[in-house]
Coordinates of N, CA and C in Angstrom, one line a residue:
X11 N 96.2 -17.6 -0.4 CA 96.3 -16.7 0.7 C 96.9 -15.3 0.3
X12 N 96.8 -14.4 0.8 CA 97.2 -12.8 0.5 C 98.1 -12.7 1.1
X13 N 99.1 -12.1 0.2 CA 100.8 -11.8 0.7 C 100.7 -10.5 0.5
X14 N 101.4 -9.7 1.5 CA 101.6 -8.5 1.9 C 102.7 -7.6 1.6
X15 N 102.9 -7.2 0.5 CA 104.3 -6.4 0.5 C 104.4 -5.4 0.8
X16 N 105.9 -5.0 1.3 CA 106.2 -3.4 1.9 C 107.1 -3.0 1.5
X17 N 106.7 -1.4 1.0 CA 107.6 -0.7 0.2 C 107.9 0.4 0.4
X18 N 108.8 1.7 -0.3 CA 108.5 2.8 0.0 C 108.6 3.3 1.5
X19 N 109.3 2.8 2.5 CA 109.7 2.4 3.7 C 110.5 4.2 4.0
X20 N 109.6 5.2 4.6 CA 111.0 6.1 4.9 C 111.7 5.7 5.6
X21 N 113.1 6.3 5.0 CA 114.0 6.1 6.0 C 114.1 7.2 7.9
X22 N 112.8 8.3 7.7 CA 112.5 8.9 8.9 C 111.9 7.9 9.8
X23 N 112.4 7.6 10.8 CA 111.6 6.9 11.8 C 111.1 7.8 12.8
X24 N 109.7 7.5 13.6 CA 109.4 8.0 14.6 C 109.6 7.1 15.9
X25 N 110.3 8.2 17.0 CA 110.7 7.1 18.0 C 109.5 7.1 19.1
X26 N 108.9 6.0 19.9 CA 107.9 6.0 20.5 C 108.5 5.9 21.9
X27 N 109.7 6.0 22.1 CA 110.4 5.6 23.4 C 110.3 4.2 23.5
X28 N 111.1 3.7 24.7 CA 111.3 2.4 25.2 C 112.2 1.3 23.7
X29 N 112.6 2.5 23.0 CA 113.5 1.7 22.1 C 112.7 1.5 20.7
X30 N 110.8 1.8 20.7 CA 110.1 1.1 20.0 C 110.6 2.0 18.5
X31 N 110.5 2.4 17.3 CA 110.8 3.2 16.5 C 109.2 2.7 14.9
X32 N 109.4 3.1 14.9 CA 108.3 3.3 13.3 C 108.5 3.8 11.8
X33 N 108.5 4.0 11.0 CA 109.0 4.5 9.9 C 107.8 5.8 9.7
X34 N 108.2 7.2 9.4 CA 107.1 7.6 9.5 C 106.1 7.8 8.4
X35 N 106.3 7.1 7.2 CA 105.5 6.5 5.4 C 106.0 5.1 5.8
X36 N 104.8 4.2 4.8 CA 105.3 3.0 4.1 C 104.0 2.7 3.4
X37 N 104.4 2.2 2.3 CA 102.9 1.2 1.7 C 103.6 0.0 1.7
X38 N 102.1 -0.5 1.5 CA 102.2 -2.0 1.3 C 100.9 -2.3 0.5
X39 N 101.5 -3.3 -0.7 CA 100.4 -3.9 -1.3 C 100.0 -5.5 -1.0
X40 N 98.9 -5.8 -1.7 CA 98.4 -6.7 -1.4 C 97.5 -7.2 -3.0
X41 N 97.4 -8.5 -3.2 CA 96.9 -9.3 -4.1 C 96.8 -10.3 -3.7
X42 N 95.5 -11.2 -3.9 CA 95.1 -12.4 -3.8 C 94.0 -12.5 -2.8
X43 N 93.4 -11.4 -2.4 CA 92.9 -11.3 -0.9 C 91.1 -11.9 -1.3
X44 N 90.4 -13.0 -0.4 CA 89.5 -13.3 -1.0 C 88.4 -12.3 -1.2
X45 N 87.5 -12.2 -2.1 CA 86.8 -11.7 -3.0 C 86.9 -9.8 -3.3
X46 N 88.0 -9.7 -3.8 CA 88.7 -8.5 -3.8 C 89.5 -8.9 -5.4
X47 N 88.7 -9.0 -6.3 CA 89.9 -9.4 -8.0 C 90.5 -8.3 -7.8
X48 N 91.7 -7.7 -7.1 CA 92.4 -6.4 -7.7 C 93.2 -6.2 -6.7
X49 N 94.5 -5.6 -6.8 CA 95.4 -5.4 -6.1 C 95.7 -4.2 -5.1
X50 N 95.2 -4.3 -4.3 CA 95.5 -3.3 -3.0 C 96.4 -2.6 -2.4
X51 N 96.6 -1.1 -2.5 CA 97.8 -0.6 -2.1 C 97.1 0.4 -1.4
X52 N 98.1 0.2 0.1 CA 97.5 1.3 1.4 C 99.1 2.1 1.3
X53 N 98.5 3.6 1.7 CA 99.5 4.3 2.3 C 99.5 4.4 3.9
X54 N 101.0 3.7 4.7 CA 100.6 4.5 6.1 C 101.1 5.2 6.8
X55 N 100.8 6.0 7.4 CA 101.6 6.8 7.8 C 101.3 7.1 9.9
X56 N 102.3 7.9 10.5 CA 102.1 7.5 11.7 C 101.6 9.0 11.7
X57 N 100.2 8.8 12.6 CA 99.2 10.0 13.1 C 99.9 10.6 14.3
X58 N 100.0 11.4 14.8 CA 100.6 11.7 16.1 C 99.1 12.5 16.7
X59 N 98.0 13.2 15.7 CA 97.1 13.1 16.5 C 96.5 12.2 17.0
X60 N 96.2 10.8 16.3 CA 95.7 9.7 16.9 C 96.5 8.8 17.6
X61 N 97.8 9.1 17.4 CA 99.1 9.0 18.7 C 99.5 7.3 18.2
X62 N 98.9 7.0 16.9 CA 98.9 5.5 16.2 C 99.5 5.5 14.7
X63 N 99.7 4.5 14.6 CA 99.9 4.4 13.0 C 98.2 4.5 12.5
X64 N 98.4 5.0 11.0 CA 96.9 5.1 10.4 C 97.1 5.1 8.7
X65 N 95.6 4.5 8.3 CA 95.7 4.7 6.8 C 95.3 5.5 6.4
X66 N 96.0 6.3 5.9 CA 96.7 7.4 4.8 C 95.7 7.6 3.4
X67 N 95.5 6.4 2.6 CA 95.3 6.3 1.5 C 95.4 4.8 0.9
X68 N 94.2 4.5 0.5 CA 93.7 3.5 0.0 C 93.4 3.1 -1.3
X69 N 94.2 2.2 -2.0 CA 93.3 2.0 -3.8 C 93.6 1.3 -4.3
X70 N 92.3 0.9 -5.2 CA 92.5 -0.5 -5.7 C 92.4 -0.5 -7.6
X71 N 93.3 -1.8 -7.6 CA 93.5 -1.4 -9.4 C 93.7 -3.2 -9.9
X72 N 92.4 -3.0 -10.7 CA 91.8 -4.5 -11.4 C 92.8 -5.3 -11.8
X73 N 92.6 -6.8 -12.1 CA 93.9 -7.2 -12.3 C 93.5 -8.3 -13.8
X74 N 92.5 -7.3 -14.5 CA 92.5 -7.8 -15.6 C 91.1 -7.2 -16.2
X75 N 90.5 -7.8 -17.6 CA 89.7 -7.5 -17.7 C 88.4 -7.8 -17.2
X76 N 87.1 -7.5 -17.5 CA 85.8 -8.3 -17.4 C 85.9 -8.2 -15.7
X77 N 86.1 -7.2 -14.9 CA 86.3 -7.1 -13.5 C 85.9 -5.4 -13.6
X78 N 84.9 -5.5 -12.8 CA 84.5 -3.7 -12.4 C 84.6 -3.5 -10.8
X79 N 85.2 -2.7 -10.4 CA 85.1 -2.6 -9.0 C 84.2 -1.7 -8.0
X80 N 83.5 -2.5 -7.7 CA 82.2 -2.1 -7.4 C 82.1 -1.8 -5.9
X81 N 81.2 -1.0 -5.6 CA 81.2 -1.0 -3.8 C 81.3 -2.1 -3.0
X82 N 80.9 -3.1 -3.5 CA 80.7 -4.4 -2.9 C 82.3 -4.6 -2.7
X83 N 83.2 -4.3 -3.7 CA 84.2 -4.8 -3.9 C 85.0 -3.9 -2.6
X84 N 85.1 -3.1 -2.7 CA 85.3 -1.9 -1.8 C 84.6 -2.1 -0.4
X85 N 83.5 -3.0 0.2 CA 83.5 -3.0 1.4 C 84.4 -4.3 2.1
X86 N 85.2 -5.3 0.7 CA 85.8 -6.5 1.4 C 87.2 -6.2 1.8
X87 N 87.8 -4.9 1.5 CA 89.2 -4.4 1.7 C 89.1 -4.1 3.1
X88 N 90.2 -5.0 3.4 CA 90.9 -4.8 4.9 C 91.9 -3.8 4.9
X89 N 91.3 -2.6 5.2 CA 93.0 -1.6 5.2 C 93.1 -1.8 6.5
X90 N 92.9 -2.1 7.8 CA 93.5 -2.0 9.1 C 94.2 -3.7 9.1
X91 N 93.6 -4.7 8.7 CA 94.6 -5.8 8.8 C 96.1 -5.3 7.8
X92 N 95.9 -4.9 6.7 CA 96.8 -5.1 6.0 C 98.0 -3.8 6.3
X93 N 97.5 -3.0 7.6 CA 98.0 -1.8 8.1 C 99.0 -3.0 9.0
X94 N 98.1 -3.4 9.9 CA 98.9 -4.5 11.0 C 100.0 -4.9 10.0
X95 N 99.4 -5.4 9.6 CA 100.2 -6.9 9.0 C 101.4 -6.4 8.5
X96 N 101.6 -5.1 7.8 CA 102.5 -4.6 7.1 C 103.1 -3.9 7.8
X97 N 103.1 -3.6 9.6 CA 103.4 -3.2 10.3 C 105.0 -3.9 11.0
X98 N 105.0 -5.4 10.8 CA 105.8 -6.1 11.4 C 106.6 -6.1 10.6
X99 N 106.5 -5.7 9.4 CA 107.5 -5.7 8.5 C 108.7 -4.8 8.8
X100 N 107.9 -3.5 9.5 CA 109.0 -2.5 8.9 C 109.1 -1.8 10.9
X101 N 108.4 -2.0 11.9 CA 108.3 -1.6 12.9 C 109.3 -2.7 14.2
X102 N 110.7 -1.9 14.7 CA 111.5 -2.7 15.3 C 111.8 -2.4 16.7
X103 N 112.9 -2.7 18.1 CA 112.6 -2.4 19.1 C 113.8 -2.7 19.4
X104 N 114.8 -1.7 19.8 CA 115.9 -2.2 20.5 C 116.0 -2.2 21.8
X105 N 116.5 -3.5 22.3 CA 116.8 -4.4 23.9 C 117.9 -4.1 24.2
X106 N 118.3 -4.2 25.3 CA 119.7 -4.6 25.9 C 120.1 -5.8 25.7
X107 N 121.4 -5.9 25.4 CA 122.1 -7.2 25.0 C 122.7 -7.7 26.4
X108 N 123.1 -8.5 26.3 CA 124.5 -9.2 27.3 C 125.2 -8.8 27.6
X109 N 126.1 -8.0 26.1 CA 127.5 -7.7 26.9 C 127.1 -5.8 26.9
X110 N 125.7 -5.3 27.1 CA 125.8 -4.1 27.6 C 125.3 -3.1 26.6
X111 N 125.3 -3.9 25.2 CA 125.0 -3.0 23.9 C 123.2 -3.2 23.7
X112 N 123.3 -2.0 22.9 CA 121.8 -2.5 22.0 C 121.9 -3.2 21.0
X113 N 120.5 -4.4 20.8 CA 120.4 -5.1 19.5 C 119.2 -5.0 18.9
X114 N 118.6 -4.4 17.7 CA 118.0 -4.0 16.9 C 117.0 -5.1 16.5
X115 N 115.7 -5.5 16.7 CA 115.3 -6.7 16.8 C 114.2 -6.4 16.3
X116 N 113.1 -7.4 14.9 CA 112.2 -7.2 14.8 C 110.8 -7.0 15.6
X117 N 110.1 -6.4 15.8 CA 108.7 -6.6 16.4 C 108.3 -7.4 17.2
X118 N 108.0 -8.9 16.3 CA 107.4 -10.0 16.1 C 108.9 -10.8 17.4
X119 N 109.7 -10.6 16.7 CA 110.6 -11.1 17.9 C 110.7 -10.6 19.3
X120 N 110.3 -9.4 19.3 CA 110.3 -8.6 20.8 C 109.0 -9.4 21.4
X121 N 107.7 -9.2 20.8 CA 106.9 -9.4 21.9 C 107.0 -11.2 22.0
X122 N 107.6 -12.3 21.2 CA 107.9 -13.4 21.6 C 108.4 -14.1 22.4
X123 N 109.6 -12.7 22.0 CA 110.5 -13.0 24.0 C 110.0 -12.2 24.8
X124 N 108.9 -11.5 25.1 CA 108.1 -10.9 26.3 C 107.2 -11.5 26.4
X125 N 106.3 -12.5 25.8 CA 105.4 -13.6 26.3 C 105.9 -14.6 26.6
X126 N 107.4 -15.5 26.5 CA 107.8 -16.2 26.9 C 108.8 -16.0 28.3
X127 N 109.4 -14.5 28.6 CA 110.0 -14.5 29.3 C 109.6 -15.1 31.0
X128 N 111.0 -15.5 31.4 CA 110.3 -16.4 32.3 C 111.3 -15.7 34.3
X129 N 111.6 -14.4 33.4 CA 112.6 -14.2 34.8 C 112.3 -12.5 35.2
X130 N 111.3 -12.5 35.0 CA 110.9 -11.2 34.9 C 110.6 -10.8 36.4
X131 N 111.3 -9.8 36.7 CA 111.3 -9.7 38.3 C 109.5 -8.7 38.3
X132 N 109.3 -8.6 39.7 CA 108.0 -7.2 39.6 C 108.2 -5.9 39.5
X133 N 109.6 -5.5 39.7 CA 110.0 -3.9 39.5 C 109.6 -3.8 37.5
X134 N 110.2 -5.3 37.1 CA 110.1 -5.0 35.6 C 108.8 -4.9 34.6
X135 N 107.6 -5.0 35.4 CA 106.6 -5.7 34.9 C 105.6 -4.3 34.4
X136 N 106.1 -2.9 35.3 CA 105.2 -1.6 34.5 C 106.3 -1.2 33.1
X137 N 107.5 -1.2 33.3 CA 108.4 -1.0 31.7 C 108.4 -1.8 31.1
X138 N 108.3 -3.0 31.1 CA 107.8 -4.3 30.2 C 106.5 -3.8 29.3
X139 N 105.4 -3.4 30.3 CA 104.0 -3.2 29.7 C 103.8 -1.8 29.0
X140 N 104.8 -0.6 29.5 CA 104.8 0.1 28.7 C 105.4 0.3 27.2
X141 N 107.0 -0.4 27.0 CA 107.1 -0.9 26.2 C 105.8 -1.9 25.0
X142 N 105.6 -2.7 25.5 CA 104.5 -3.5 24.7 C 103.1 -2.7 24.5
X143 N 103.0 -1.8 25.2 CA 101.7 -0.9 24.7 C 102.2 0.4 23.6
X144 N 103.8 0.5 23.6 CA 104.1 1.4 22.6 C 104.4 0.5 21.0
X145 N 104.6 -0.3 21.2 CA 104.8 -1.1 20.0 C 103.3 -1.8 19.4
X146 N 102.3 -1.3 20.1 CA 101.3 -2.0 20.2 C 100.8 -0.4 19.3
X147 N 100.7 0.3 19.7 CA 100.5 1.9 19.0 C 101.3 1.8 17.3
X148 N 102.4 1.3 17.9 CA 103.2 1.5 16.5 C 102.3 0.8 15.5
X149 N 101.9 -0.9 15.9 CA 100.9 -1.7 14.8 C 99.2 -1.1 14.5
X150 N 99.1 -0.5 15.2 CA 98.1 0.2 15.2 C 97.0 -1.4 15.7
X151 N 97.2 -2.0 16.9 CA 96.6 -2.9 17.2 C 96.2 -2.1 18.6
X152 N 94.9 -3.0 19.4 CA 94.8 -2.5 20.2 C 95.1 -2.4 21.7
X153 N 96.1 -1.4 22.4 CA 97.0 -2.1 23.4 C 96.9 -2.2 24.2
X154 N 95.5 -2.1 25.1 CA 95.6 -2.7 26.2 C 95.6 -4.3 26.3
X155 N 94.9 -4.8 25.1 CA 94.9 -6.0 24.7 C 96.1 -6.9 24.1
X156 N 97.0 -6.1 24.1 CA 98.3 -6.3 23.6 C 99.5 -6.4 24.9
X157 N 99.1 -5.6 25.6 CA 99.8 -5.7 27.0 C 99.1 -7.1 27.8
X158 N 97.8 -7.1 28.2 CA 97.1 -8.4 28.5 C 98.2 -9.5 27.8
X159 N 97.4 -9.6 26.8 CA 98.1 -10.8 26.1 C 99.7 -11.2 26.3
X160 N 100.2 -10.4 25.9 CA 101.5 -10.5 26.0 C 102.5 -10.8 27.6
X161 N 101.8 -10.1 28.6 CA 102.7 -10.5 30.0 C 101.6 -11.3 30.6
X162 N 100.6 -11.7 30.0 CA 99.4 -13.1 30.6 C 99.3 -12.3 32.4
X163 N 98.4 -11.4 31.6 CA 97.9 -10.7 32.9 C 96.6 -10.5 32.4
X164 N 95.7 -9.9 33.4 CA 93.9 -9.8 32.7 C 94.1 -8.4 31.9
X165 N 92.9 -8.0 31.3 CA 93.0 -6.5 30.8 C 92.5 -5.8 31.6
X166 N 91.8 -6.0 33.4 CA 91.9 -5.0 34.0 C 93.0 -4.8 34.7
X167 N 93.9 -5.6 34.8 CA 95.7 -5.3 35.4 C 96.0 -4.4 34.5
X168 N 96.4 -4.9 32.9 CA 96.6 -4.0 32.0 C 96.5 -2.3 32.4
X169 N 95.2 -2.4 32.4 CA 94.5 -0.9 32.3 C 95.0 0.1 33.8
X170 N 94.9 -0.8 34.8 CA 96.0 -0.3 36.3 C 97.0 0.0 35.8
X171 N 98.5 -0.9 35.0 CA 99.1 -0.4 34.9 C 99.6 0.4 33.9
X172 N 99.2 0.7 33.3 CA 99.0 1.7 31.9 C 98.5 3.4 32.5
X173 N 97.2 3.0 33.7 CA 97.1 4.5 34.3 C 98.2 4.9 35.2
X174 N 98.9 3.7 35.7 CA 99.7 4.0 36.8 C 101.0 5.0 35.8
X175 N 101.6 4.0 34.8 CA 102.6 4.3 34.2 C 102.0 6.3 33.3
X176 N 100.9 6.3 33.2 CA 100.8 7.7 32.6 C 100.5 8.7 33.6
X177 N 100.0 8.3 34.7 CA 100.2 9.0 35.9 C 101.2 9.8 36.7
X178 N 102.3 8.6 36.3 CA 103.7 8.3 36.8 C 104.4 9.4 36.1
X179 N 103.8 9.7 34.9 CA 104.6 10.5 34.2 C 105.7 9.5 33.0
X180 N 106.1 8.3 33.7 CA 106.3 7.1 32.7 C 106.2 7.3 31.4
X181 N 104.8 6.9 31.1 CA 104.0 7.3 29.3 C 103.2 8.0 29.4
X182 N 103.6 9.6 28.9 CA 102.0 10.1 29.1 C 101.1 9.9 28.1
X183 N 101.7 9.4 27.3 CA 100.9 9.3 25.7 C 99.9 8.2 26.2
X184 N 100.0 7.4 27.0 CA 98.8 6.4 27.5 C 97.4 6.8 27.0
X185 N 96.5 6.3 26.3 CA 95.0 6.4 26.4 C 94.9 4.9 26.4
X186 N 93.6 5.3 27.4 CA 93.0 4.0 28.5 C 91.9 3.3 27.7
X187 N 91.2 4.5 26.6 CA 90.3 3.4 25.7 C 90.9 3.3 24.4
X188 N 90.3 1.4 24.2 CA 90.8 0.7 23.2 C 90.1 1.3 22.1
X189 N 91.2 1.7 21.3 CA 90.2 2.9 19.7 C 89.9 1.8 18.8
X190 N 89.9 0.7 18.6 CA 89.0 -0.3 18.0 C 89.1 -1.4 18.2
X191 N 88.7 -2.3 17.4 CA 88.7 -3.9 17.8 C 89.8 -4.2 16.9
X192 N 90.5 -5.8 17.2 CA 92.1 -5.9 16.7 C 91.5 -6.6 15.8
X193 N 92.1 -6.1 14.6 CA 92.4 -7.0 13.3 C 92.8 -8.4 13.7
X194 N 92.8 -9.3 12.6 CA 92.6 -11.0 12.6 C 93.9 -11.2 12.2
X195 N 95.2 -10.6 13.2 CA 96.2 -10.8 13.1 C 96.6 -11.4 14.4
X196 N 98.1 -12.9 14.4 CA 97.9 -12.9 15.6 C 99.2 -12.8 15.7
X197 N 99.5 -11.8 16.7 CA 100.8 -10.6 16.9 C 101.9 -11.8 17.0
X198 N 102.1 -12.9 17.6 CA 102.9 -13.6 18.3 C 103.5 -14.7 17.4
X199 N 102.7 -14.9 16.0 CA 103.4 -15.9 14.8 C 104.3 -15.1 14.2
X200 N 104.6 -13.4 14.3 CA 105.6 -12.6 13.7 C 106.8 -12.5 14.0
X201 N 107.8 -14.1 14.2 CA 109.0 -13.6 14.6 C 109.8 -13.0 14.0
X202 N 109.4 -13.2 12.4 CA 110.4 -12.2 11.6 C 109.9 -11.2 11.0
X203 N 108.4 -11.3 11.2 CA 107.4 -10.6 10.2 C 107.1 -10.8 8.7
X204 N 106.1 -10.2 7.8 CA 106.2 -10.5 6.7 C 107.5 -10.3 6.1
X205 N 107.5 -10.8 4.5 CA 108.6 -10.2 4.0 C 108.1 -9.3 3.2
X206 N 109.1 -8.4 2.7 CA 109.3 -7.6 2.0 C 110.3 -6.6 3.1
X207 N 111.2 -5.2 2.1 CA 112.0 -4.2 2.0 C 112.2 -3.8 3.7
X208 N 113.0 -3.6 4.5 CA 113.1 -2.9 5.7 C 114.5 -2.1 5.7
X209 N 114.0 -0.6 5.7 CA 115.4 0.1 6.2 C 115.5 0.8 7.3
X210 N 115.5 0.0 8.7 CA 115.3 0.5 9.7 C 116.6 1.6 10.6
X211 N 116.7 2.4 11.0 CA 117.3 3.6 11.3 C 116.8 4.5 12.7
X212 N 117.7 5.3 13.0 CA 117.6 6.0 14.2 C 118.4 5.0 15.5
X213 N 118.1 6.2 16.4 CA 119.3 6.0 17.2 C 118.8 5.2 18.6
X214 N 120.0 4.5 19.2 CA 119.9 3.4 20.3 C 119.0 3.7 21.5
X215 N 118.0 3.5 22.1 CA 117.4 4.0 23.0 C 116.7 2.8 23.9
X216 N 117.2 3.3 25.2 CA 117.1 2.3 26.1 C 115.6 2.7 27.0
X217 N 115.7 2.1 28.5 CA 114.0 2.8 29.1 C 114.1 3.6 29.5

């Protein structure tokens, strides 16, 4: 199976509000991926025109001899999974604690305790989904489908509240269409995310 490493992590983060933050570079490589002989290194970086994370730069370098890398080879490279994937690594979300403070929490952990939370009043349920559709930007996954999923609502609820919240003035950065179909990642096995390097930074921010 293909293991994903992440490196080269700046220490600039971009803050998306609701606490979400992003690094604004990182690569991540990849080897072992099926029918791909060669090791994969994406650059990503966060687009602010496409208001997402995005790949930057892409390339691959053989991992031996008697191997030519051929178009063919070049149509099996997943740079948007391995954009996701290497997303959870480095992309985190600070909560409110208990006794009042912030706690700095991976990704993969945030949206696990927002699909399981079980005391969620209805005042909380448009800052809940806005949150989850900004961290959902951060992975460069697609978020109305990420909000759906996550507070087990339909994706025409979703899309109500996402207009309501950009309406609101809430998020104006809201767009209502899904800019692609979600990589074959499934957001909610990421409690710690992959491994590899994280130097996560910037300042405490609540809703």
């Amino acid at each position: 199976m293909a293991e994903v490493e992440t490196y080269d992590i700046s220490e600039e983060r971009i803050d998306l509000g609701s606490g979400v933050t992003v690094p604004k570079t990182w690569h991540a490589r990849v080897s072992g991926e099926q029918d791909v002989p060669a090791t994969i290194t994406v650059r990503v970086e966060w687009d602010a025109a496409l208001g997402r994370s995005a790949v930057a730069l892409a390339a691959l370098e053989r991992e031996g001899g008697g191997v030519d890398i051929t178009s063919q080879v070049l149509r099996e490279v997943r740079t948007h999974w391995i954009m996701t994937k290497s997303a959870f690594a480095v992309v985190t979300v600070d909560v409110e604690s208990g006794d009042g403070y912030s706690e700095r929490i991976p990704v993969g952990e945030f949206l696990a305790r927002e699909q399981t939370r079980e005391d969620r009043e209805p005042s909380d349920i448009l800052y809940d989904a806005v949150a989850v559709y900004r961290v959902a930007t951060a992975l460069s996954y697609p978020p109305l489908k990420l909000v759906a999923d996550t507070l087990d609502i339909s994706q025409s609820t979703a899309t109500r509240l996402m207009s309501r919240a950009r309406d609101s003035g809430l998020a104006p950065e809201v767009r209502i269409q899904e800019p692609r179909r979600a990589p074959a990642v499934d957001p909610f096995l990421h409690r710690s995310g992959p491994t590899g390097p994280s130097r996560p930074g910037g300042p405490s921010i609540g809703r």
